[in-house]
Short mmCIF file of C-alpha atoms and ligand atoms in Angstrom, two decimals:
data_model
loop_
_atom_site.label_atom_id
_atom_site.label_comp_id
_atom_site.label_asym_id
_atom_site.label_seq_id
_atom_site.Cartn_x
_atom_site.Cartn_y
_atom_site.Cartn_z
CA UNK A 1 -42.36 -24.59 14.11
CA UNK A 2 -39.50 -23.28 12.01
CA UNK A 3 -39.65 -19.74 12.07
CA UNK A 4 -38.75 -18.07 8.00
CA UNK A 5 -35.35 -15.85 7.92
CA UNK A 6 -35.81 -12.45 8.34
CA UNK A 7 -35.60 -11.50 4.56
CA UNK A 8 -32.95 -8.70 5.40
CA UNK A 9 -30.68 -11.68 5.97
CA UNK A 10 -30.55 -12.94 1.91
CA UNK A 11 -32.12 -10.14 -0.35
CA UNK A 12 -28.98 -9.72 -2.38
CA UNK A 13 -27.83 -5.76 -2.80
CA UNK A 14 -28.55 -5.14 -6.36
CA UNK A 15 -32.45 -6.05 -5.35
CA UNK A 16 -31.88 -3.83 -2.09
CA UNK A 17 -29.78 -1.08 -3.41
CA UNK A 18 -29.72 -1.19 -7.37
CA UNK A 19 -27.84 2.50 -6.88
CA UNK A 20 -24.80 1.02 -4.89
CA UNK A 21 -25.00 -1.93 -6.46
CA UNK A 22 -24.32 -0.37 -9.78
CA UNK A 23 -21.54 1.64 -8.26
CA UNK A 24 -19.40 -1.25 -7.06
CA UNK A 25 -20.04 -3.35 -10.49
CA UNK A 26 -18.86 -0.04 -12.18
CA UNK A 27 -15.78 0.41 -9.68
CA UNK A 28 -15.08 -3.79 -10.59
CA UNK A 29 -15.16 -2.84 -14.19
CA UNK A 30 -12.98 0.70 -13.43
CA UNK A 31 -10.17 -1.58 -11.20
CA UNK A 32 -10.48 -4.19 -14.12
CA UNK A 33 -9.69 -2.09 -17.43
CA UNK A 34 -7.10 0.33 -15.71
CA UNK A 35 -3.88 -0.16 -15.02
CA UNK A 36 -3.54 1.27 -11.51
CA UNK A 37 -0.27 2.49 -10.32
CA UNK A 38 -1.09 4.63 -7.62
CA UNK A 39 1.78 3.52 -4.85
CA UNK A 40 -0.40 3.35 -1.74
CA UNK A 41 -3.25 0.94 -3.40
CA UNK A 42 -3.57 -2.66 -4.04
CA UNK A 43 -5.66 -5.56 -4.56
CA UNK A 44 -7.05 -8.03 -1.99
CA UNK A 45 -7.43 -10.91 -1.82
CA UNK A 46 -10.82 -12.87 -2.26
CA UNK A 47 -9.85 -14.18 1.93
CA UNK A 48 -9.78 -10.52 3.15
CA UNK A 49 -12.65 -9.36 1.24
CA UNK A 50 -14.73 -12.09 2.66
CA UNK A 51 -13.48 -11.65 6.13
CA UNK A 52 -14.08 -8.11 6.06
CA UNK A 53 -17.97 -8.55 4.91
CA UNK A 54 -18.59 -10.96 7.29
CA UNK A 55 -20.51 -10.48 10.23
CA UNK A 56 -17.93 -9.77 12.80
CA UNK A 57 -19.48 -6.00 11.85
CA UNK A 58 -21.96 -6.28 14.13
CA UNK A 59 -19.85 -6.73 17.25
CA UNK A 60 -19.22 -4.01 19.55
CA UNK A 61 -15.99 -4.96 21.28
CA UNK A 62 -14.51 -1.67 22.96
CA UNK A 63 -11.70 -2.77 25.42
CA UNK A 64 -9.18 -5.49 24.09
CA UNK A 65 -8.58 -9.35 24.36
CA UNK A 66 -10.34 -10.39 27.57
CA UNK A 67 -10.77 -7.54 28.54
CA UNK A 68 -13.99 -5.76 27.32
CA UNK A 69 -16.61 -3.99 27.72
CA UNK A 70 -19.26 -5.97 26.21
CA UNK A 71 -20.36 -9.60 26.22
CA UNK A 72 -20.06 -11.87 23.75
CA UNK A 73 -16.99 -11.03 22.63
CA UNK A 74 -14.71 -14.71 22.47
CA UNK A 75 -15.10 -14.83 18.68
CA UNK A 76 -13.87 -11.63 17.83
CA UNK A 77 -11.30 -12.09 21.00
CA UNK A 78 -9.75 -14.99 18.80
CA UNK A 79 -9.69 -12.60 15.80
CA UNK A 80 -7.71 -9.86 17.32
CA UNK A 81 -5.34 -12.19 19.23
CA UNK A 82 -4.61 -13.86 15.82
CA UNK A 83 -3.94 -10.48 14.13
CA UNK A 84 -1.60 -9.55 17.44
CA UNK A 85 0.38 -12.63 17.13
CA UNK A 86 0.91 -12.90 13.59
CA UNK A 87 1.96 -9.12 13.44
CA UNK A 88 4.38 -9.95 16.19
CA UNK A 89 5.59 -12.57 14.47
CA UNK A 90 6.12 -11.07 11.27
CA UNK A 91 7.71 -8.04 12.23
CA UNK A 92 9.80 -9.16 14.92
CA UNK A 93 7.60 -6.89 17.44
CA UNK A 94 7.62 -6.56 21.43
CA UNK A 95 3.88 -5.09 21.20
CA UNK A 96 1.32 -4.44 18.24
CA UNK A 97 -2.16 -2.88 18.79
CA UNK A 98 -4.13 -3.62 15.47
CA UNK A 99 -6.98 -1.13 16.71
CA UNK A 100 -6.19 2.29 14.52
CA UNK A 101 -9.00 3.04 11.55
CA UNK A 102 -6.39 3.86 9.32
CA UNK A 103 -2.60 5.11 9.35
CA UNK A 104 -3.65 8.60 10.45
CA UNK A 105 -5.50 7.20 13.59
CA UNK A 106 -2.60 5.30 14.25
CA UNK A 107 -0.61 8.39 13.92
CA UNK A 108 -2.72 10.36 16.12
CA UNK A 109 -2.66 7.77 18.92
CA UNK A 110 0.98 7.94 19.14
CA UNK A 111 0.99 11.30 19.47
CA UNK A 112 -1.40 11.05 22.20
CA UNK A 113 0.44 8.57 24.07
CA UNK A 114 3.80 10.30 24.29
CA UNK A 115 3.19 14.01 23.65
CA UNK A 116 1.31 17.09 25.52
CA UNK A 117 -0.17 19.86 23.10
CA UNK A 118 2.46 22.04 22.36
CA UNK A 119 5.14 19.72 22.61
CA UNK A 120 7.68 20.35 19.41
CA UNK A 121 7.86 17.48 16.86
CA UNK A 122 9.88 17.49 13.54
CA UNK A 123 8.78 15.51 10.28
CA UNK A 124 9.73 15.54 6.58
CA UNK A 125 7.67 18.39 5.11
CA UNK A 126 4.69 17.25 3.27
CA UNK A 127 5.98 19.01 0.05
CA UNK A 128 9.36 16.93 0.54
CA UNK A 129 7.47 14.02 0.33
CA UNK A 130 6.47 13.68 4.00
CA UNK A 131 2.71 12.79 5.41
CA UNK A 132 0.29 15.11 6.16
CA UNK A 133 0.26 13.53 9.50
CA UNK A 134 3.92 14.34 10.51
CA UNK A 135 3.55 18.20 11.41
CA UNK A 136 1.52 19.78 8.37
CA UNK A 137 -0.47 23.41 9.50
CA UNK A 138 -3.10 21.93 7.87
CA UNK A 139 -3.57 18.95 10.33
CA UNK A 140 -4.37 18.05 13.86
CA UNK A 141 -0.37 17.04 13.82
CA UNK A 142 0.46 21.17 13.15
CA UNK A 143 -2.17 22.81 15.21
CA UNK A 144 -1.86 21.11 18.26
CA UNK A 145 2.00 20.57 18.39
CA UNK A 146 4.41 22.88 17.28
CA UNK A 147 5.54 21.32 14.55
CA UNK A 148 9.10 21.99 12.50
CA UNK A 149 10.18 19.92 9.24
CA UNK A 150 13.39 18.82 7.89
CA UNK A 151 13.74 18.64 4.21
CA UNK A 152 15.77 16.64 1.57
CA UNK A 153 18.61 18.03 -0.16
CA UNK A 154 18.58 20.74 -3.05
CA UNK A 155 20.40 18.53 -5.65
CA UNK A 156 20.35 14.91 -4.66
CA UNK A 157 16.71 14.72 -3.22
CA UNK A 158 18.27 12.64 -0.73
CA UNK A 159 17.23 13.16 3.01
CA UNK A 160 20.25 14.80 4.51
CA UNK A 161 21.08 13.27 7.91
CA UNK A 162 23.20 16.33 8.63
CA UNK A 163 20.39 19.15 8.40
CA UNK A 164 18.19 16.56 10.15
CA UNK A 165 20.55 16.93 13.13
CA UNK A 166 20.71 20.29 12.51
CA UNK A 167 17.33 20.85 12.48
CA UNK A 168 17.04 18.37 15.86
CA UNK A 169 19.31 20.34 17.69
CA UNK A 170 17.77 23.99 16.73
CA UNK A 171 14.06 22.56 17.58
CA UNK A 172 14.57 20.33 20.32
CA UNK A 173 11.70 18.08 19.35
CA UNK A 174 9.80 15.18 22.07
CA UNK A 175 9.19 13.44 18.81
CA UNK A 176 11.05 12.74 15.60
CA UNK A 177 9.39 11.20 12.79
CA UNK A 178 10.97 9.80 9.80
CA UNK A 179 8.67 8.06 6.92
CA UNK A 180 7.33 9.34 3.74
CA UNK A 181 4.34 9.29 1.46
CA UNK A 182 6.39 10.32 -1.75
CA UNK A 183 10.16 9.69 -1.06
CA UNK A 184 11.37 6.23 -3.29
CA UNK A 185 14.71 5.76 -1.18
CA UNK A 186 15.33 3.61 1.87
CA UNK A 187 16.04 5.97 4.84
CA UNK A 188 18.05 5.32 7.51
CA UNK A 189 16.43 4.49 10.26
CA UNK A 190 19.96 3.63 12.63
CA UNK A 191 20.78 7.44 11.83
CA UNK A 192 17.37 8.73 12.41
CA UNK A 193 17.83 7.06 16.07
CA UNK A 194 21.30 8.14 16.78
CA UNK A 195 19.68 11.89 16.08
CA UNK A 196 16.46 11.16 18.47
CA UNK A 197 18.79 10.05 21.06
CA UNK A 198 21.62 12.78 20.72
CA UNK A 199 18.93 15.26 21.44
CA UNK A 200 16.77 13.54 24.19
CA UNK A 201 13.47 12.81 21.46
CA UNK A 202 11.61 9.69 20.91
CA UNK A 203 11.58 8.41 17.18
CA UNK A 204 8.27 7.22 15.70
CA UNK A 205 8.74 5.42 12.35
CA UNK A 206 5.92 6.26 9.99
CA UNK A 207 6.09 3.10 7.75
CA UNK A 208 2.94 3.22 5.89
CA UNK A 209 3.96 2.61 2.19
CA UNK A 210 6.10 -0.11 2.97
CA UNK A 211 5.21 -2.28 5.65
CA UNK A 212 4.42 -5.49 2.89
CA UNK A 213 8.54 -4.77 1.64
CA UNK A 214 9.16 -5.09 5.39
CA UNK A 215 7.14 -7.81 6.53
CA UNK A 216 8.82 -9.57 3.31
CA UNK A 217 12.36 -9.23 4.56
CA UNK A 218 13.07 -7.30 1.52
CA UNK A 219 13.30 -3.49 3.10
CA UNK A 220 15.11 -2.82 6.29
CA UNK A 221 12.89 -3.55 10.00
CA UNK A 222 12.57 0.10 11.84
CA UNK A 223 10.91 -1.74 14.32
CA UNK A 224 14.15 -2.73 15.40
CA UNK A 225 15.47 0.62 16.01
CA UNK A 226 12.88 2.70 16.92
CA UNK A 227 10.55 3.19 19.43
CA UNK A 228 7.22 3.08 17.90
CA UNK A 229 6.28 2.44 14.84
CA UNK A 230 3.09 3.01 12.76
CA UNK A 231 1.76 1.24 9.65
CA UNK A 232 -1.02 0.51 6.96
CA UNK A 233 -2.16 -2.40 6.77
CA UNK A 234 -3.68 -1.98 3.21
CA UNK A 235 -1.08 -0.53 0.95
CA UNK A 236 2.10 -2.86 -0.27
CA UNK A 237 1.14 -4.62 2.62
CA UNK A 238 -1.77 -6.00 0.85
CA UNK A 239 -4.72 -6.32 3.04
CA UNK A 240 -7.39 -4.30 4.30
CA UNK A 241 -7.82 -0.20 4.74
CA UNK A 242 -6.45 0.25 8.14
CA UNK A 243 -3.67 0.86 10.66
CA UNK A 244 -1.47 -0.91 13.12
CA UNK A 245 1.10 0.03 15.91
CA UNK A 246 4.44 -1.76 17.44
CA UNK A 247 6.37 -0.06 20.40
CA UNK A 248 8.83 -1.32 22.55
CA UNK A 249 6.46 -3.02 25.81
CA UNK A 250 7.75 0.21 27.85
CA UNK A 251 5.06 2.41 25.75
CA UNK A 252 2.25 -0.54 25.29
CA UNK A 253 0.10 0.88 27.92
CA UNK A 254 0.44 4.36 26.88
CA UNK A 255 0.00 3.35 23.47
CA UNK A 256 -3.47 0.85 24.02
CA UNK A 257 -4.74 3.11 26.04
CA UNK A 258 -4.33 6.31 23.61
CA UNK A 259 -6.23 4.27 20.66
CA UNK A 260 -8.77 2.49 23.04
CA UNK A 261 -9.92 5.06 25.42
CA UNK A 262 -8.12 7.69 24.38
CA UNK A 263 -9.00 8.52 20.31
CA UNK A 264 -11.31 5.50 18.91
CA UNK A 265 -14.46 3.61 20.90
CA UNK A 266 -15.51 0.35 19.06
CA UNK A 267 -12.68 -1.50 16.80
CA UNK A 268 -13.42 -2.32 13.26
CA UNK A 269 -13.64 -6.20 14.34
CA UNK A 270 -14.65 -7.53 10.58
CA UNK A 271 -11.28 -5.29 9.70
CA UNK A 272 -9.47 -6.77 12.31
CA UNK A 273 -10.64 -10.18 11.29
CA UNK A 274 -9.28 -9.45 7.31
CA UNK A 275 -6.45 -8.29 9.33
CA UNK A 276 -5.29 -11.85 10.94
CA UNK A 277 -5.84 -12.94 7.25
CA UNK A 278 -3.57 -10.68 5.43
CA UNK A 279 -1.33 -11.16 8.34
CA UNK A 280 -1.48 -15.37 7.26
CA UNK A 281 -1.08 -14.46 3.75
CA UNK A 282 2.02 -12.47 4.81
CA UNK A 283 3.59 -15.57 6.30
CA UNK A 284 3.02 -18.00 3.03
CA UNK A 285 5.99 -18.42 1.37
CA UNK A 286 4.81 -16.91 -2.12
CA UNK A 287 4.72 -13.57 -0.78
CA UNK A 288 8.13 -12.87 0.22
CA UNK A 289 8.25 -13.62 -3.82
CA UNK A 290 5.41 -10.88 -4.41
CA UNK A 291 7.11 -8.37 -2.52
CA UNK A 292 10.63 -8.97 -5.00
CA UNK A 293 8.08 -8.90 -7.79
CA UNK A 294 7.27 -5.27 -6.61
CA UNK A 295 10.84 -3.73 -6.17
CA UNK A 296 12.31 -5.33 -9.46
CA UNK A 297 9.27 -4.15 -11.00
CA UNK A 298 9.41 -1.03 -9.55
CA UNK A 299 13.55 -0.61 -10.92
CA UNK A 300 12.66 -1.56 -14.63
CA UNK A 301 9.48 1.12 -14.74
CA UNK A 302 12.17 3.52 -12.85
CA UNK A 303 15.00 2.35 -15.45
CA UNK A 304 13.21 2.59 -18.47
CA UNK A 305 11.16 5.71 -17.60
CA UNK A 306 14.51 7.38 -17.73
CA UNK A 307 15.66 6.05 -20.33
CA UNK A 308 12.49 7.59 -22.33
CA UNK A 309 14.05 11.11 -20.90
CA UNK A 310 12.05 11.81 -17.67
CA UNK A 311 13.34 12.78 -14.55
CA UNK A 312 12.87 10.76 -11.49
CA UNK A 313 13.56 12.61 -8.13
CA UNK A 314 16.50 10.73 -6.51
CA UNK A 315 17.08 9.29 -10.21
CA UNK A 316 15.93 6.19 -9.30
CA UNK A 317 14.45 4.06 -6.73
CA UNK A 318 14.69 1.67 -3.15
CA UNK A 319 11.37 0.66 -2.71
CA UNK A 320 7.87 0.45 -5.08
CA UNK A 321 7.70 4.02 -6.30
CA UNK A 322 8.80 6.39 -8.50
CA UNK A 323 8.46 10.01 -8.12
CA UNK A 324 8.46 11.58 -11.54
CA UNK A 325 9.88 15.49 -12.98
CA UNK A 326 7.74 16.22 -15.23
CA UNK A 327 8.80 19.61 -16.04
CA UNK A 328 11.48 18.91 -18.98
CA UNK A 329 8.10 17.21 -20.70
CA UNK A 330 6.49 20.55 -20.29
CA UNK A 331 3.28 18.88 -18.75
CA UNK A 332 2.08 19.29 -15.13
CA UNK A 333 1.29 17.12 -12.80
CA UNK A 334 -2.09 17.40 -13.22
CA UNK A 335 -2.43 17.54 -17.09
CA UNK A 336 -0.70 14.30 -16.83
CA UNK A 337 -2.78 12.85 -14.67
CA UNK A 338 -5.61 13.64 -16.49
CA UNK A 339 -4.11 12.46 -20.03
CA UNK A 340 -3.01 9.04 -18.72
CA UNK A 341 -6.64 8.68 -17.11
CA UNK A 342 -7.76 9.11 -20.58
CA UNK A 343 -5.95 5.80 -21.76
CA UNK A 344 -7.15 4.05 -18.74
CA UNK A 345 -3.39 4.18 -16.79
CA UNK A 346 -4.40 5.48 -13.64
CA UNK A 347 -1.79 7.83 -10.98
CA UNK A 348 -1.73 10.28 -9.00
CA UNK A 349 -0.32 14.46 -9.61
CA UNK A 350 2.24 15.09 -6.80
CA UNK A 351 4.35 17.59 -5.74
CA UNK A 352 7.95 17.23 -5.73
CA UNK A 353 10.44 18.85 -3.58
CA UNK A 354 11.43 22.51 -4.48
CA UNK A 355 7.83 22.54 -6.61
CA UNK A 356 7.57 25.71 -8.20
CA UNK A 357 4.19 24.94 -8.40
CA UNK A 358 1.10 24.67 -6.39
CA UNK A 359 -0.30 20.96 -4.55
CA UNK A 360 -3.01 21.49 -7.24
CA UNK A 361 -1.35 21.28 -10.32
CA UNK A 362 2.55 20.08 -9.50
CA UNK A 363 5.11 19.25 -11.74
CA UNK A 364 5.06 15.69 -10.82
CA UNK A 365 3.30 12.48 -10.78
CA UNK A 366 3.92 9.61 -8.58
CA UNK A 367 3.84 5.93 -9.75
CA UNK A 368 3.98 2.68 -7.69
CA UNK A 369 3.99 -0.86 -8.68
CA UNK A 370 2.21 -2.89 -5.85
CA UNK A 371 -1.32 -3.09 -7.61
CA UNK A 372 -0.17 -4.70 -10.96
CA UNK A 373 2.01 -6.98 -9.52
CA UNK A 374 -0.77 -8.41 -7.45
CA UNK A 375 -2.23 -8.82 -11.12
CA UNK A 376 0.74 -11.17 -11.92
CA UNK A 377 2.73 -8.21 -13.70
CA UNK A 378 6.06 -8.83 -14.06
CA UNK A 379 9.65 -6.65 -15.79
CA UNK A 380 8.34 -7.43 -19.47
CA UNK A 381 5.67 -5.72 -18.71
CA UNK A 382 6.46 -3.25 -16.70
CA UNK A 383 9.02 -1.59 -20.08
CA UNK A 384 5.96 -1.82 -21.67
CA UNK A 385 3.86 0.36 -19.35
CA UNK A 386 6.40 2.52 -19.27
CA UNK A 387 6.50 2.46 -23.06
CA UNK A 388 2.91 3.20 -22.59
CA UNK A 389 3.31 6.22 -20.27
CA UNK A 390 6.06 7.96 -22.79
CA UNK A 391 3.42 7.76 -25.79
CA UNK A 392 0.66 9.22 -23.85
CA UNK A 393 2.66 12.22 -23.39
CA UNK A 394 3.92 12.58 -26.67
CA UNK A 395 0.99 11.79 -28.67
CA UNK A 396 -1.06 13.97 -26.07
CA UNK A 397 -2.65 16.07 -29.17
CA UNK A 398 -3.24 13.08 -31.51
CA UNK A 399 -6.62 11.62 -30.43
CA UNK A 400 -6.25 8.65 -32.86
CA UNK A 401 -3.14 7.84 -31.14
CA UNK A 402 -4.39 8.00 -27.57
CA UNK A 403 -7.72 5.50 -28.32
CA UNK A 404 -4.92 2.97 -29.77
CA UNK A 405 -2.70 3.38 -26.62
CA UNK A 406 -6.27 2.86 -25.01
CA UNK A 407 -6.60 -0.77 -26.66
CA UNK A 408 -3.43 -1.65 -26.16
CA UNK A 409 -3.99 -0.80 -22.11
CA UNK A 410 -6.98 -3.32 -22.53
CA UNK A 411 -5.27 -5.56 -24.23
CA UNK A 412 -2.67 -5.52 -21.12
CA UNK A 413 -5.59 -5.65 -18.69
CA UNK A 414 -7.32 -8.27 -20.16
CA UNK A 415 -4.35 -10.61 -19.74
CA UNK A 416 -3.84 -9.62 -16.26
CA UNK A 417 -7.36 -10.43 -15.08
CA UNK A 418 -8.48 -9.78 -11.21
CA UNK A 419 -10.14 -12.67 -11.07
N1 LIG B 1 -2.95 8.91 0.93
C1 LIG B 1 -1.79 8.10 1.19
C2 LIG B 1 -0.89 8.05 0.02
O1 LIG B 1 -1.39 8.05 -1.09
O2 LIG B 1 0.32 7.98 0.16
C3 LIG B 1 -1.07 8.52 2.38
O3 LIG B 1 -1.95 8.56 3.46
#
């Protein structure tokens, strides 16, 4: 007798869950008519977004390839190799563990692997532009280690090699990290390592924002310089919310076994899975294209932002953001934030180094272009944006003016559909 499918199995969510439902058509809708240029989001693709609802959710799979504690695991075994492989492959890596929830996790699990509490690290300070993550008093990073920060220079914005040494020498860190969450220039990465060596440290390479510009060919590798290095896997990168690791094979043990007994239990395996299929999507030729697309986009919003009169910190930019000055516009960070939300351009207040104001209302904002180039944005359109951006701020008291700027942010969405 054939047995009826448990009905849990096909009632669709808006008859389940009209609430949520209604919440993720809205946030379609939202990601639709905005033009989203916050630097660490992106879009996925329809692949990753179906590999990541699938059912490889309901595996519990704590331990790693052949190796785990459960049964039943080949399926999601052939996942996670594929994700290992192709992440080995693209980045030219001795070891990858694809296991961390996020960039923090992955973080945290290096930390664990080659530190002791109390051991002395040194980071980019948060307000410089650094990560939460790499020694803030705020986080796990700052309360268990003793943390001490380099930051970039007074007039060029630049990270200064020579106070970084400085800084190296005075501190005597186990652990150096170099990567940023707001900084728009390449950093040296051979100079970062000559540092970590002169003074006996490790170097961990924090290289969330631009792993996709890396795994492109189109940024410099860190993985071939230092000894670990962390990523997200979601941001230019262009798959889904999560975190990877690569180390040199001398720290893979350390390194497993501080993410998988050490900090997490049971992997993600349907994020793992959307993993291996970024990862694919990162090999097909038409991305190394994608990740150009987001650096020359990136230099004409930079180019013609200043040449609209604002200031960009470093006055311009490496990689696929721009960290904007906003005080010669006499708005804040936040104000701005807030205007441009109102014409549907979405980004995010930040502080910028030497802020003489607070992390809640700065005097910058930072842009990125990796979301509307996934939308098949190109230069043209970019000037425009920018364009765009300069009205907003100038017409900020003229309602009539901001509804038309409005329509003609539709106008550029609706041409640039998600799907
Ligand atoms: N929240 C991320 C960013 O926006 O850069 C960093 O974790």
């Amino acid at each position: 007798m054939n047995r009826k499918c448990n009905s849990i199995f096909t009632e669709p969510l808006a008859d389940v869950d009209n609430e949520v439902a209604d919440a993720i058509s809205r946030e379609i809708a939202r990601q639709q008519d905005n033009l989203v240029m916050i630097a660490s989001e992106n879009l996925v693709s329809k692949a990753v977004l179906e590999a990541q609802g699938s059912v490889m959710t309901n595996k519990y799979a704590e331990g790693y390839p052949g190796a785990r504690y459960y049964g039943g695991c080949n399926c999601v075994d052939s996942v996670e190799q594929l994700a290992c492989d192709r992440a080995r492959q693209i980045f030219k890596a001795e070891h990858v563990n694809v296991q961390p929830h996020s960039g923090t996790s992955a973080n945290m699990a290096v930390f664990l692997a080659l530190l002791k509490p109390g051991d002395h690290i040194l980071g980019m300070n948060l307000s410089h532009g650094g990560h939460l993550t790499h020694g803030s008093k705020v986080n796990i990073s700052g309360r268990y280690y003793k943390a001490f920060s380099y930051e970039v220079d007074e007039s060029s914005f630049l990270i200064d090699l020579e106070q970084v040494r400085r800084k190296a020498r005075e501190s005597a860190p186990r652990l150096i990290i170099a990567g940023a969450s707001a900084y728009p220039r390449t950093i040296d990465y051979r100079g970062f390592k000559e540092i970590a060596d002169e003074v006996g440290a490790l170097l961990l390479v924090d290289m969330a924002h631009t792993a996709g510009l890396v795994a492109a060919g189109v940024h410099p590798n860190p993985i071939e310089v230092a000894d670990v290095v962390t990523a997200t896997t979601h941001k230019t990168f262009r798959g889904p919310r999560g975190g990877m690791i690569f180390c040199r094979e001398k720290f893979a043990a350390a390194i497993d076994k501080a993410v998988f007994p050490g900090l997490q239990g049971g992997p993600l395996m349907h994020i793992i899975a959307a993993k291996a299929v970024a990862m694919l999507e990162a090999l097909r030729p038409g991305y190394i294209d994608y990740q150009k697309s987001v650096l020359a986009n990136a230099q004409v919003l930079a180019e013609t932002l200043d040449a609209h009169g604002f200031k960009l910190m470093t006055g311009g930019t490496d990689t696929h953001l721009v960290l904007v000055d906003l005080r010669n516009k006499n708005i804040s960070g936040r104000e701005a934030e807030q205007l441009l939300e109102r014409v549907h351009i979405t980004v995010n207040k930040n502080v910028i180094p030497y802020d003489p104001s607070g992390a809640n209302d700065p005097s910058g904002i930072r842009l990125g272009t990796p979301t509307l180039t996934s939308r098949g944005m190109g230069t043209d359109q970019m000037r425009s944006i920018a364009g765009l951006i300069n009205e907003t701020l100038e017409k900020r008291a003229d309602s009539v003016a901001l509804d038309q700027i409005r329509e003609r942010v539709a106008e550029l969405c609706r041409q640039y559909p998600l799907c």
